[in-house]
Amino acid sequence: MTIQRLKIGLAGLGRVGKIHANNFLHQTPRAELVAAFTPDPAEFAWGRQNLEPYGVRLYDDYDKMLDHPGLAAVAIGTATSVHAEETMKAIDRDLHVLCEKPLSTDVEVCKAVVQKAKIKPQLKVMCGFSRRFDDSYREVYDKISQGLIGRPSIVRSQTCDKFDPSGFYVAYAAWSGGVFVDMSVHDIDLTLWFFGDDAIPKSISAHGITAVQPELKKYNDYDNAVGIVEFHNGKIAYYYCSRMMPHGQEDTTEVIGTEGKLSVNINPQRNFVNFYHQGGITREVPPNFVGRFGPAFVREANEFTAACLDNTSLPIKLTNAVKAVEIGSYLQEALVTGKQIHFDEIGRRVEKAQL
């Protein structure tokens, strides 16, 4: 019996692109990685060594990759600045698309992607929020759906990266959209999942500091920031993002309900090993997001592939990707201006009267 396989091309062979390459190549049985694109010579060399031996055709031109014979889908893991453009080009070629978050740092551009996708409803177009595919977060969603914590009322969630002294994140800040759009967008997406897609912000405020990378100030960005979103349905989300953790990746979430609480990774650890020694008891922490969410990326690849082949619903609405960036952008604005932003019951921005 011949197994139907999704012929997929990959755009970008950077850190996230390599994850997708290995997942589609080795851990997604119903997918066949047939092509990959990168304009970067070092990434191209990596592709020659790690992809070409498996029959993957390499391209240094994205448009030419889209013309690869039999191509049915594209996974996009390039720089955020070209996510939207590459997604829309793929839609124009009648290809399914899995695009890394965010679709764009510009809300209007995100909306344009959604509108183009609506024109071709037969295509599966998904923005990859990896935490939606994590076993622990799915269990939290299931328990909330079962009513086990009553009405979820407070979300406290954080994305905290290990400190990188190389200066990478300073350069990255020039086009990342800021810490809330780049980092907290994951936590915002979780909030929309747990509180409901129809949750409408009432007020947004944020504060930040540059504790270890003062060079970020030239890009109006911070290495530590806290944001609060109050929703009209009587719920609140609190976000903390940081790029100065000395010990490793620390992404944690709490959902507090009227009858209980759920938490994920509150005491982060790489595995179940504790090292007992004269200095105390030590456990290791994942060095980066791959150590924490590697299996989630694998599930993401497999579920996207299944949706394309079986014509089933995607697990994430594309409109949620727009809303997450929109809230993240407002948080970033509040962070830079120091002003609280207000909205009416249907989500329109309003100026609050000064008493």
PDB file of N, CA, C and O in Angstrom, residues 8-83:
ATOM      1  N   ILE A   8       6.776  18.952   0.380  1.00  0.00           N
ATOM      2  CA  ILE A   8       6.890  20.258   1.025  1.00  0.00           C
ATOM      3  C   ILE A   8       8.250  20.896   0.768  1.00  0.00           C
ATOM      4  O   ILE A   8       9.275  20.200   0.681  1.00  0.00           O
ATOM      5  N   GLY A   9       8.244  22.212   0.627  1.00  0.00           N
ATOM      6  CA  GLY A   9       9.472  22.980   0.501  1.00  0.00           C
ATOM      7  C   GLY A   9       9.667  23.822   1.747  1.00  0.00           C
ATOM      8  O   GLY A   9       8.698  24.207   2.407  1.00  0.00           O
ATOM      9  N   LEU A  10      10.902  24.111   2.065  1.00  0.00           N
ATOM     10  CA  LEU A  10      11.225  24.864   3.284  1.00  0.00           C
ATOM     11  C   LEU A  10      11.946  26.155   2.925  1.00  0.00           C
ATOM     12  O   LEU A  10      12.934  26.136   2.172  1.00  0.00           O
ATOM     13  N   ALA A  11      11.461  27.265   3.447  1.00  0.00           N
ATOM     14  CA  ALA A  11      12.122  28.561   3.250  1.00  0.00           C
ATOM     15  C   ALA A  11      12.879  28.927   4.519  1.00  0.00           C
ATOM     16  O   ALA A  11      12.283  29.082   5.585  1.00  0.00           O
ATOM     17  N   GLY A  12      14.183  29.052   4.414  1.00  0.00           N
ATOM     18  CA  GLY A  12      15.007  29.445   5.554  1.00  0.00           C
ATOM     19  C   GLY A  12      15.653  28.253   6.228  1.00  0.00           C
ATOM     20  O   GLY A  12      14.983  27.276   6.563  1.00  0.00           O
ATOM     21  N   LEU A  13      16.977  28.343   6.435  1.00  0.00           N
ATOM     22  CA  LEU A  13      17.707  27.279   7.116  1.00  0.00           C
ATOM     23  C   LEU A  13      18.495  27.841   8.291  1.00  0.00           C
ATOM     24  O   LEU A  13      19.604  27.401   8.586  1.00  0.00           O
ATOM     25  N   GLY A  14      17.893  28.842   8.966  1.00  0.00           N
ATOM     26  CA  GLY A  14      18.466  29.357  10.197  1.00  0.00           C
ATOM     27  C   GLY A  14      18.126  28.433  11.352  1.00  0.00           C
ATOM     28  O   GLY A  14      17.817  27.254  11.155  1.00  0.00           O
ATOM     29  N   ARG A  15      18.137  28.979  12.564  1.00  0.00           N
ATOM     30  CA  ARG A  15      17.929  28.141  13.747  1.00  0.00           C
ATOM     31  C   ARG A  15      16.591  27.409  13.697  1.00  0.00           C
ATOM     32  O   ARG A  15      16.524  26.196  13.885  1.00  0.00           O
ATOM     33  N   VAL A  16      15.499  28.140  13.431  1.00  0.00           N
ATOM     34  CA  VAL A  16      14.188  27.514  13.385  1.00  0.00           C
ATOM     35  C   VAL A  16      14.022  26.700  12.106  1.00  0.00           C
ATOM     36  O   VAL A  16      13.411  25.625  12.117  1.00  0.00           O
ATOM     37  N   GLY A  17      14.564  27.190  11.004  1.00  0.00           N
ATOM     38  CA  GLY A  17      14.478  26.455   9.757  1.00  0.00           C
ATOM     39  C   GLY A  17      15.105  25.076   9.851  1.00  0.00           C
ATOM     40  O   GLY A  17      14.578  24.096   9.308  1.00  0.00           O
ATOM     41  N   LYS A  18      16.226  24.978  10.534  1.00  0.00           N
ATOM     42  CA  LYS A  18      16.885  23.676  10.703  1.00  0.00           C
ATOM     43  C   LYS A  18      16.001  22.717  11.493  1.00  0.00           C
ATOM     44  O   LYS A  18      15.983  21.504  11.224  1.00  0.00           O
ATOM     45  N   ILE A  19      15.276  23.251  12.483  1.00  0.00           N
ATOM     46  CA  ILE A  19      14.345  22.408  13.257  1.00  0.00           C
ATOM     47  C   ILE A  19      13.293  21.824  12.328  1.00  0.00           C
ATOM     48  O   ILE A  19      13.022  20.619  12.331  1.00  0.00           O
ATOM     49  N   HIS A  20      12.680  22.699  11.510  1.00  0.00           N
ATOM     50  CA  HIS A  20      11.660  22.226  10.573  1.00  0.00           C
ATOM     51  C   HIS A  20      12.247  21.243   9.566  1.00  0.00           C
ATOM     52  O   HIS A  20      11.604  20.242   9.212  1.00  0.00           O
ATOM     53  N   ALA A  21      13.456  21.515   9.096  1.00  0.00           N
ATOM     54  CA  ALA A  21      14.086  20.622   8.116  1.00  0.00           C
ATOM     55  C   ALA A  21      14.227  19.213   8.688  1.00  0.00           C
ATOM     56  O   ALA A  21      13.847  18.222   8.047  1.00  0.00           O
ATOM     57  N   ASN A  22      14.780  19.117   9.872  1.00  0.00           N
ATOM     58  CA  ASN A  22      14.974  17.795  10.480  1.00  0.00           C
ATOM     59  C   ASN A  22      13.650  17.120  10.813  1.00  0.00           C
ATOM     60  O   ASN A  22      13.515  15.897  10.664  1.00  0.00           O
ATOM     61  N   ASN A  23      12.663  17.905  11.239  1.00  0.00           N
ATOM     62  CA  ASN A  23      11.362  17.313  11.586  1.00  0.00           C
ATOM     63  C   ASN A  23      10.643  16.773  10.355  1.00  0.00           C
ATOM     64  O   ASN A  23      10.120  15.649  10.374  1.00  0.00           O
ATOM     65  N   PHE A  24      10.581  17.576   9.291  1.00  0.00           N
ATOM     66  CA  PHE A  24       9.893  17.110   8.089  1.00  0.00           C
ATOM     67  C   PHE A  24      10.660  15.976   7.406  1.00  0.00           C
ATOM     68  O   PHE A  24      10.065  15.098   6.785  1.00  0.00           O
ATOM     69  N   LEU A  25      11.968  16.001   7.546  1.00  0.00           N
ATOM     70  CA  LEU A  25      12.787  14.983   6.889  1.00  0.00           C
ATOM     71  C   LEU A  25      12.772  13.653   7.636  1.00  0.00           C
ATOM     72  O   LEU A  25      12.696  12.580   7.016  1.00  0.00           O
ATOM     73  N   HIS A  26      12.810  13.717   8.968  1.00  0.00           N
ATOM     74  CA  HIS A  26      13.028  12.492   9.749  1.00  0.00           C
ATOM     75  C   HIS A  26      11.896  12.108  10.693  1.00  0.00           C
ATOM     76  O   HIS A  26      11.858  10.965  11.155  1.00  0.00           O
ATOM     77  N   GLN A  27      10.988  13.048  11.013  1.00  0.00           N
ATOM     78  CA  GLN A  27       9.999  12.733  12.048  1.00  0.00           C
ATOM     79  C   GLN A  27       8.553  13.003  11.626  1.00  0.00           C
ATOM     80  O   GLN A  27       7.663  13.045  12.465  1.00  0.00           O
ATOM     81  N   THR A  28       8.339  13.184  10.328  1.00  0.00           N
ATOM     82  CA  THR A  28       6.981  13.395   9.825  1.00  0.00           C
ATOM     83  C   THR A  28       6.749  12.406   8.686  1.00  0.00           C
ATOM     84  O   THR A  28       7.001  12.720   7.508  1.00  0.00           O
ATOM     85  N   PRO A  29       6.275  11.200   9.003  1.00  0.00           N
ATOM     86  CA  PRO A  29       6.204  10.123   8.008  1.00  0.00           C
ATOM     87  C   PRO A  29       5.358  10.446   6.778  1.00  0.00           C
ATOM     88  O   PRO A  29       5.633   9.941   5.689  1.00  0.00           O
ATOM     89  N   ARG A  30       4.349  11.307   6.930  1.00  0.00           N
ATOM     90  CA  ARG A  30       3.451  11.584   5.805  1.00  0.00           C
ATOM     91  C   ARG A  30       3.909  12.785   4.974  1.00  0.00           C
ATOM     92  O   ARG A  30       3.221  13.196   4.040  1.00  0.00           O
ATOM     93  N   ALA A  31       5.054  13.348   5.316  1.00  0.00           N
ATOM     94  CA  ALA A  31       5.608  14.478   4.561  1.00  0.00           C
ATOM     95  C   ALA A  31       6.896  14.066   3.872  1.00  0.00           C
ATOM     96  O   ALA A  31       7.628  13.190   4.342  1.00  0.00           O
ATOM     97  N   GLU A  32       7.173  14.711   2.744  1.00  0.00           N
ATOM     98  CA  GLU A  32       8.425  14.492   2.024  1.00  0.00           C
ATOM     99  C   GLU A  32       9.054  15.856   1.737  1.00  0.00           C
ATOM    100  O   GLU A  32       8.530  16.631   0.942  1.00  0.00           O
ATOM    101  N   LEU A  33      10.146  16.139   2.422  1.00  0.00           N
ATOM    102  CA  LEU A  33      10.851  17.395   2.176  1.00  0.00           C
ATOM    103  C   LEU A  33      11.596  17.261   0.857  1.00  0.00           C
ATOM    104  O   LEU A  33      12.528  16.466   0.739  1.00  0.00           O
ATOM    105  N   VAL A  34      11.169  18.038  -0.146  1.00  0.00           N
ATOM    106  CA  VAL A  34      11.741  17.889  -1.488  1.00  0.00           C
ATOM    107  C   VAL A  34      12.586  19.089  -1.907  1.00  0.00           C
ATOM    108  O   VAL A  34      13.375  18.982  -2.855  1.00  0.00           O
ATOM    109  N   ALA A  35      12.416  20.223  -1.213  1.00  0.00           N
ATOM    110  CA  ALA A  35      13.142  21.429  -1.628  1.00  0.00           C
ATOM    111  C   ALA A  35      13.376  22.325  -0.421  1.00  0.00           C
ATOM    112  O   ALA A  35      12.627  22.285   0.554  1.00  0.00           O
ATOM    113  N   ALA A  36      14.417  23.148  -0.504  1.00  0.00           N
ATOM    114  CA  ALA A  36      14.714  24.110   0.557  1.00  0.00           C
ATOM    115  C   ALA A  36      15.362  25.338  -0.067  1.00  0.00           C
ATOM    116  O   ALA A  36      16.142  25.231  -1.020  1.00  0.00           O
ATOM    117  N   PHE A  37      15.018  26.492   0.505  1.00  0.00           N
ATOM    118  CA  PHE A  37      15.553  27.761   0.004  1.00  0.00           C
ATOM    119  C   PHE A  37      16.278  28.512   1.106  1.00  0.00           C
ATOM    120  O   PHE A  37      15.826  28.563   2.249  1.00  0.00           O
ATOM    121  N   THR A  38      17.413  29.103   0.771  1.00  0.00           N
ATOM    122  CA  THR A  38      18.097  30.050   1.640  1.00  0.00           C
ATOM    123  C   THR A  38      19.028  30.922   0.797  1.00  0.00           C
ATOM    124  O   THR A  38      19.711  30.409  -0.098  1.00  0.00           O
ATOM    125  N   PRO A  39      19.071  32.223   1.068  1.00  0.00           N
ATOM    126  CA  PRO A  39      20.016  33.095   0.363  1.00  0.00           C
ATOM    127  C   PRO A  39      21.360  33.184   1.066  1.00  0.00           C
ATOM    128  O   PRO A  39      22.296  33.802   0.562  1.00  0.00           O
ATOM    129  N   ASP A  40      21.461  32.538   2.237  1.00  0.00           N
ATOM    130  CA  ASP A  40      22.658  32.648   3.068  1.00  0.00           C
ATOM    131  C   ASP A  40      23.665  31.548   2.712  1.00  0.00           C
ATOM    132  O   ASP A  40      23.328  30.356   2.777  1.00  0.00           O
ATOM    133  N   PRO A  41      24.893  31.899   2.357  1.00  0.00           N
ATOM    134  CA  PRO A  41      25.886  30.891   1.948  1.00  0.00           C
ATOM    135  C   PRO A  41      26.175  29.842   3.024  1.00  0.00           C
ATOM    136  O   PRO A  41      26.332  28.654   2.703  1.00  0.00           O
ATOM    137  N   ALA A  42      26.249  30.270   4.291  1.00  0.00           N
ATOM    138  CA  ALA A  42      26.534  29.314   5.366  1.00  0.00           C
ATOM    139  C   ALA A  42      25.378  28.327   5.526  1.00  0.00           C
ATOM    140  O   ALA A  42      25.600  27.121   5.720  1.00  0.00           O
ATOM    141  N   GLU A  43      24.151  28.836   5.446  1.00  0.00           N
ATOM    142  CA  GLU A  43      22.995  27.956   5.545  1.00  0.00           C
ATOM    143  C   GLU A  43      22.913  27.029   4.333  1.00  0.00           C
ATOM    144  O   GLU A  43      22.539  25.856   4.457  1.00  0.00           O
ATOM    145  N   PHE A  44      23.275  27.550   3.166  1.00  0.00           N
ATOM    146  CA  PHE A  44      23.281  26.732   1.952  1.00  0.00           C
ATOM    147  C   PHE A  44      24.265  25.578   2.097  1.00  0.00           C
ATOM    148  O   PHE A  44      23.974  24.431   1.717  1.00  0.00           O
ATOM    149  N   ALA A  45      25.427  25.879   2.685  1.00  0.00           N
ATOM    150  CA  ALA A  45      26.433  24.839   2.900  1.00  0.00           C
ATOM    151  C   ALA A  45      25.916  23.773   3.861  1.00  0.00           C
ATOM    152  O   ALA A  45      26.156  22.575   3.679  1.00  0.00           O
ATOM    153  N   TRP A  46      25.175  24.212   4.886  1.00  0.00           N
ATOM    154  CA  TRP A  46      24.556  23.253   5.822  1.00  0.00           C
ATOM    155  C   TRP A  46      23.571  22.357   5.075  1.00  0.00           C
ATOM    156  O   TRP A  46      23.504  21.147   5.307  1.00  0.00           O
ATOM    157  N   GLY A  47      22.818  22.956   4.165  1.00  0.00           N
ATOM    158  CA  GLY A  47      21.859  22.186   3.386  1.00  0.00           C
ATOM    159  C   GLY A  47      22.523  21.149   2.498  1.00  0.00           C
ATOM    160  O   GLY A  47      22.021  20.027   2.350  1.00  0.00           O
ATOM    161  N   ARG A  48      23.649  21.516   1.912  1.00  0.00           N
ATOM    162  CA  ARG A  48      24.383  20.562   1.073  1.00  0.00           C
ATOM    163  C   ARG A  48      24.806  19.333   1.881  1.00  0.00           C
ATOM    164  O   ARG A  48      24.765  18.203   1.388  1.00  0.00           O
ATOM    165  N   GLN A  49      25.200  19.576   3.111  1.00  0.00           N
ATOM    166  CA  GLN A  49      25.689  18.484   3.947  1.00  0.00           C
ATOM    167  C   GLN A  49      24.558  17.666   4.560  1.00  0.00           C
ATOM    168  O   GLN A  49      24.669  16.435   4.681  1.00  0.00           O
ATOM    169  N   ASN A  50      23.466  18.338   4.939  1.00  0.00           N
ATOM    170  CA  ASN A  50      22.432  17.662   5.722  1.00  0.00           C
ATOM    171  C   ASN A  50      21.135  17.362   4.975  1.00  0.00           C
ATOM    172  O   ASN A  50      20.335  16.556   5.453  1.00  0.00           O
ATOM    173  N   LEU A  51      20.909  18.004   3.837  1.00  0.00           N
ATOM    174  CA  LEU A  51      19.652  17.814   3.117  1.00  0.00           C
ATOM    175  C   LEU A  51      19.836  17.158   1.745  1.00  0.00           C
ATOM    176  O   LEU A  51      19.077  16.266   1.380  1.00  0.00           O
ATOM    177  N   GLU A  52      20.830  17.616   0.988  1.00  0.00           N
ATOM    178  CA  GLU A  52      21.034  17.055  -0.358  1.00  0.00           C
ATOM    179  C   GLU A  52      21.221  15.539  -0.361  1.00  0.00           C
ATOM    180  O   GLU A  52      20.713  14.861  -1.263  1.00  0.00           O
ATOM    181  N   PRO A  53      21.914  14.953   0.621  1.00  0.00           N
ATOM    182  CA  PRO A  53      22.054  13.490   0.608  1.00  0.00           C
ATOM    183  C   PRO A  53      20.725  12.750   0.686  1.00  0.00           C
ATOM    184  O   PRO A  53      20.653  11.563   0.341  1.00  0.00           O
ATOM    185  N   TYR A  54      19.661  13.438   1.131  1.00  0.00           N
ATOM    186  CA  TYR A  54      18.335  12.829   1.219  1.00  0.00           C
ATOM    187  C   TYR A  54      17.457  13.209   0.020  1.00  0.00           C
ATOM    188  O   TYR A  54      16.244  12.977   0.026  1.00  0.00           O
ATOM    189  N   GLY A  55      18.082  13.797  -0.993  1.00  0.00           N
ATOM    190  CA  GLY A  55      17.342  14.110  -2.201  1.00  0.00           C
ATOM    191  C   GLY A  55      16.655  15.459  -2.191  1.00  0.00           C
ATOM    192  O   GLY A  55      15.848  15.756  -3.088  1.00  0.00           O
ATOM    193  N   VAL A  56      16.955  16.314  -1.216  1.00  0.00           N
ATOM    194  CA  VAL A  56      16.344  17.639  -1.144  1.00  0.00           C
ATOM    195  C   VAL A  56      17.063  18.576  -2.103  1.00  0.00           C
ATOM    196  O   VAL A  56      18.286  18.713  -2.056  1.00  0.00           O
ATOM    197  N   ARG A  57      16.305  19.234  -2.975  1.00  0.00           N
ATOM    198  CA  ARG A  57      16.871  20.193  -3.930  1.00  0.00           C
ATOM    199  C   ARG A  57      17.010  21.552  -3.260  1.00  0.00           C
ATOM    200  O   ARG A  57      16.059  22.069  -2.671  1.00  0.00           O
ATOM    201  N   LEU A  58      18.197  22.146  -3.344  1.00  0.00           N
ATOM    202  CA  LEU A  58      18.456  23.436  -2.716  1.00  0.00           C
ATOM    203  C   LEU A  58      18.314  24.571  -3.727  1.00  0.00           C
ATOM    204  O   LEU A  58      18.731  24.445  -4.882  1.00  0.00           O
ATOM    205  N   TYR A  59      17.735  25.684  -3.256  1.00  0.00           N
ATOM    206  CA  TYR A  59      17.540  26.866  -4.086  1.00  0.00           C
ATOM    207  C   TYR A  59      18.046  28.102  -3.349  1.00  0.00           C
ATOM    208  O   TYR A  59      17.914  28.198  -2.125  1.00  0.00           O
ATOM    209  N   ASP A  60      18.593  29.057  -4.099  1.00  0.00           N
ATOM    210  CA  ASP A  60      18.943  30.342  -3.511  1.00  0.00           C
ATOM    211  C   ASP A  60      17.963  31.427  -3.966  1.00  0.00           C
ATOM    212  O   ASP A  60      18.187  32.620  -3.745  1.00  0.00           O
ATOM    213  N   ASP A  61      16.878  30.996  -4.603  1.00  0.00           N
ATOM    214  CA  ASP A  61      15.825  31.900  -5.066  1.00  0.00           C
ATOM    215  C   ASP A  61      14.478  31.320  -4.640  1.00  0.00           C
ATOM    216  O   ASP A  61      14.120  30.195  -5.045  1.00  0.00           O
ATOM    217  N   TYR A  62      13.740  32.056  -3.821  1.00  0.00           N
ATOM    218  CA  TYR A  62      12.479  31.549  -3.271  1.00  0.00           C
ATOM    219  C   TYR A  62      11.459  31.264  -4.370  1.00  0.00           C
ATOM    220  O   TYR A  62      10.781  30.224  -4.346  1.00  0.00           O
ATOM    221  N   ASP A  63      11.339  32.188  -5.348  1.00  0.00           N
ATOM    222  CA  ASP A  63      10.372  32.008  -6.418  1.00  0.00           C
ATOM    223  C   ASP A  63      10.648  30.732  -7.218  1.00  0.00           C
ATOM    224  O   ASP A  63       9.720  30.035  -7.633  1.00  0.00           O
ATOM    225  N   LYS A  64      11.911  30.432  -7.438  1.00  0.00           N
ATOM    226  CA  LYS A  64      12.253  29.210  -8.168  1.00  0.00           C
ATOM    227  C   LYS A  64      11.900  27.968  -7.363  1.00  0.00           C
ATOM    228  O   LYS A  64      11.473  26.955  -7.918  1.00  0.00           O
ATOM    229  N   MET A  65      12.069  28.039  -6.032  1.00  0.00           N
ATOM    230  CA  MET A  65      11.691  26.891  -5.210  1.00  0.00           C
ATOM    231  C   MET A  65      10.185  26.624  -5.316  1.00  0.00           C
ATOM    232  O   MET A  65       9.748  25.470  -5.327  1.00  0.00           O
ATOM    233  N   LEU A  66       9.396  27.702  -5.393  1.00  0.00           N
ATOM    234  CA  LEU A  66       7.947  27.530  -5.493  1.00  0.00           C
ATOM    235  C   LEU A  66       7.543  26.802  -6.772  1.00  0.00           C
ATOM    236  O   LEU A  66       6.445  26.241  -6.840  1.00  0.00           O
ATOM    237  N   ASP A  67       8.420  26.810  -7.776  1.00  0.00           N
ATOM    238  CA  ASP A  67       8.145  26.117  -9.032  1.00  0.00           C
ATOM    239  C   ASP A  67       8.647  24.679  -9.031  1.00  0.00           C
ATOM    240  O   ASP A  67       8.588  23.995 -10.070  1.00  0.00           O
ATOM    241  N   HIS A  68       9.141  24.189  -7.884  1.00  0.00           N
ATOM    242  CA  HIS A  68       9.660  22.830  -7.818  1.00  0.00           C
ATOM    243  C   HIS A  68       8.563  21.836  -8.207  1.00  0.00           C
ATOM    244  O   HIS A  68       7.430  21.938  -7.743  1.00  0.00           O
ATOM    245  N   PRO A  69       8.867  20.877  -9.036  1.00  0.00           N
ATOM    246  CA  PRO A  69       7.853  19.918  -9.516  1.00  0.00           C
ATOM    247  C   PRO A  69       7.128  19.195  -8.376  1.00  0.00           C
ATOM    248  O   PRO A  69       7.762  18.638  -7.478  1.00  0.00           O
ATOM    249  N   GLY A  70       5.798  19.227  -8.431  1.00  0.00           N
ATOM    250  CA  GLY A  70       4.990  18.487  -7.471  1.00  0.00           C
ATOM    251  C   GLY A  70       4.839  19.116  -6.107  1.00  0.00           C
ATOM    252  O   GLY A  70       4.194  18.550  -5.223  1.00  0.00           O
ATOM    253  N   LEU A  71       5.430  20.299  -5.898  1.00  0.00           N
ATOM    254  CA  LEU A  71       5.367  20.935  -4.583  1.00  0.00           C
ATOM    255  C   LEU A  71       3.913  21.205  -4.190  1.00  0.00           C
ATOM    256  O   LEU A  71       3.128  21.718  -4.989  1.00  0.00           O
ATOM    257  N   ALA A  72       3.558  20.868  -2.936  1.00  0.00           N
ATOM    258  CA  ALA A  72       2.178  21.049  -2.462  1.00  0.00           C
ATOM    259  C   ALA A  72       2.083  21.986  -1.277  1.00  0.00           C
ATOM    260  O   ALA A  72       1.000  22.509  -0.995  1.00  0.00           O
ATOM    261  N   ALA A  73       3.188  22.188  -0.579  1.00  0.00           N
ATOM    262  CA  ALA A  73       3.145  23.004   0.632  1.00  0.00           C
ATOM    263  C   ALA A  73       4.507  23.640   0.882  1.00  0.00           C
ATOM    264  O   ALA A  73       5.533  23.170   0.380  1.00  0.00           O
ATOM    265  N   VAL A  74       4.485  24.706   1.690  1.00  0.00           N
ATOM    266  CA  VAL A  74       5.720  25.406   2.053  1.00  0.00           C
ATOM    267  C   VAL A  74       5.720  25.658   3.558  1.00  0.00           C
ATOM    268  O   VAL A  74       4.691  26.051   4.130  1.00  0.00           O
ATOM    269  N   ALA A  75       6.846  25.423   4.198  1.00  0.00           N
ATOM    270  CA  ALA A  75       7.064  25.819   5.585  1.00  0.00           C
ATOM    271  C   ALA A  75       8.036  26.992   5.578  1.00  0.00           C
ATOM    272  O   ALA A  75       9.093  26.924   4.938  1.00  0.00           O
ATOM    273  N   ILE A  76       7.668  28.071   6.262  1.00  0.00           N
ATOM    274  CA  ILE A  76       8.456  29.304   6.206  1.00  0.00           C
ATOM    275  C   ILE A  76       9.119  29.569   7.555  1.00  0.00           C
ATOM    276  O   ILE A  76       8.445  29.776   8.569  1.00  0.00           O
ATOM    277  N   GLY A  77      10.443  29.560   7.554  1.00  0.00           N
ATOM    278  CA  GLY A  77      11.205  29.809   8.768  1.00  0.00           C
ATOM    279  C   GLY A  77      12.285  30.848   8.544  1.00  0.00           C
ATOM    280  O   GLY A  77      13.349  30.795   9.163  1.00  0.00           O
ATOM    281  N   THR A  78      12.019  31.786   7.641  1.00  0.00           N
ATOM    282  CA  THR A  78      12.976  32.844   7.322  1.00  0.00           C
ATOM    283  C   THR A  78      12.820  34.007   8.300  1.00  0.00           C
ATOM    284  O   THR A  78      12.124  33.904   9.308  1.00  0.00           O
ATOM    285  N   ALA A  79      13.442  35.140   8.016  1.00  0.00           N
ATOM    286  CA  ALA A  79      13.336  36.318   8.876  1.00  0.00           C
ATOM    287  C   ALA A  79      11.895  36.826   8.896  1.00  0.00           C
ATOM    288  O   ALA A  79      11.180  36.760   7.888  1.00  0.00           O
ATOM    289  N   THR A  80      11.485  37.348  10.042  1.00  0.00           N
ATOM    290  CA  THR A  80      10.116  37.838  10.210  1.00  0.00           C
ATOM    291  C   THR A  80       9.738  38.846   9.131  1.00  0.00           C
ATOM    292  O   THR A  80       8.593  38.877   8.669  1.00  0.00           O
ATOM    293  N   SER A  81      10.688  39.651   8.704  1.00  0.00           N
ATOM    294  CA  SER A  81      10.404  40.721   7.752  1.00  0.00           C
ATOM    295  C   SER A  81       9.882  40.222   6.410  1.00  0.00           C
ATOM    296  O   SER A  81       9.262  40.985   5.657  1.00  0.00           O
ATOM    297  N   VAL A  82      10.111  38.951   6.083  1.00  0.00           N
ATOM    298  CA  VAL A  82       9.629  38.420   4.800  1.00  0.00           C
ATOM    299  C   VAL A  82       8.572  37.331   4.966  1.00  0.00           C
ATOM    300  O   VAL A  82       8.133  36.742   3.975  1.00  0.00           O
ATOM    301  N   HIS A  83       8.138  37.054   6.186  1.00  0.00           N
ATOM    302  CA  HIS A  83       7.124  36.011   6.409  1.00  0.00           C
ATOM    303  C   HIS A  83       5.875  36.246   5.565  1.00  0.00           C
ATOM    304  O   HIS A  83       5.384  35.344   4.880  1.00  0.00           O
TER     305      HIS A  83
END
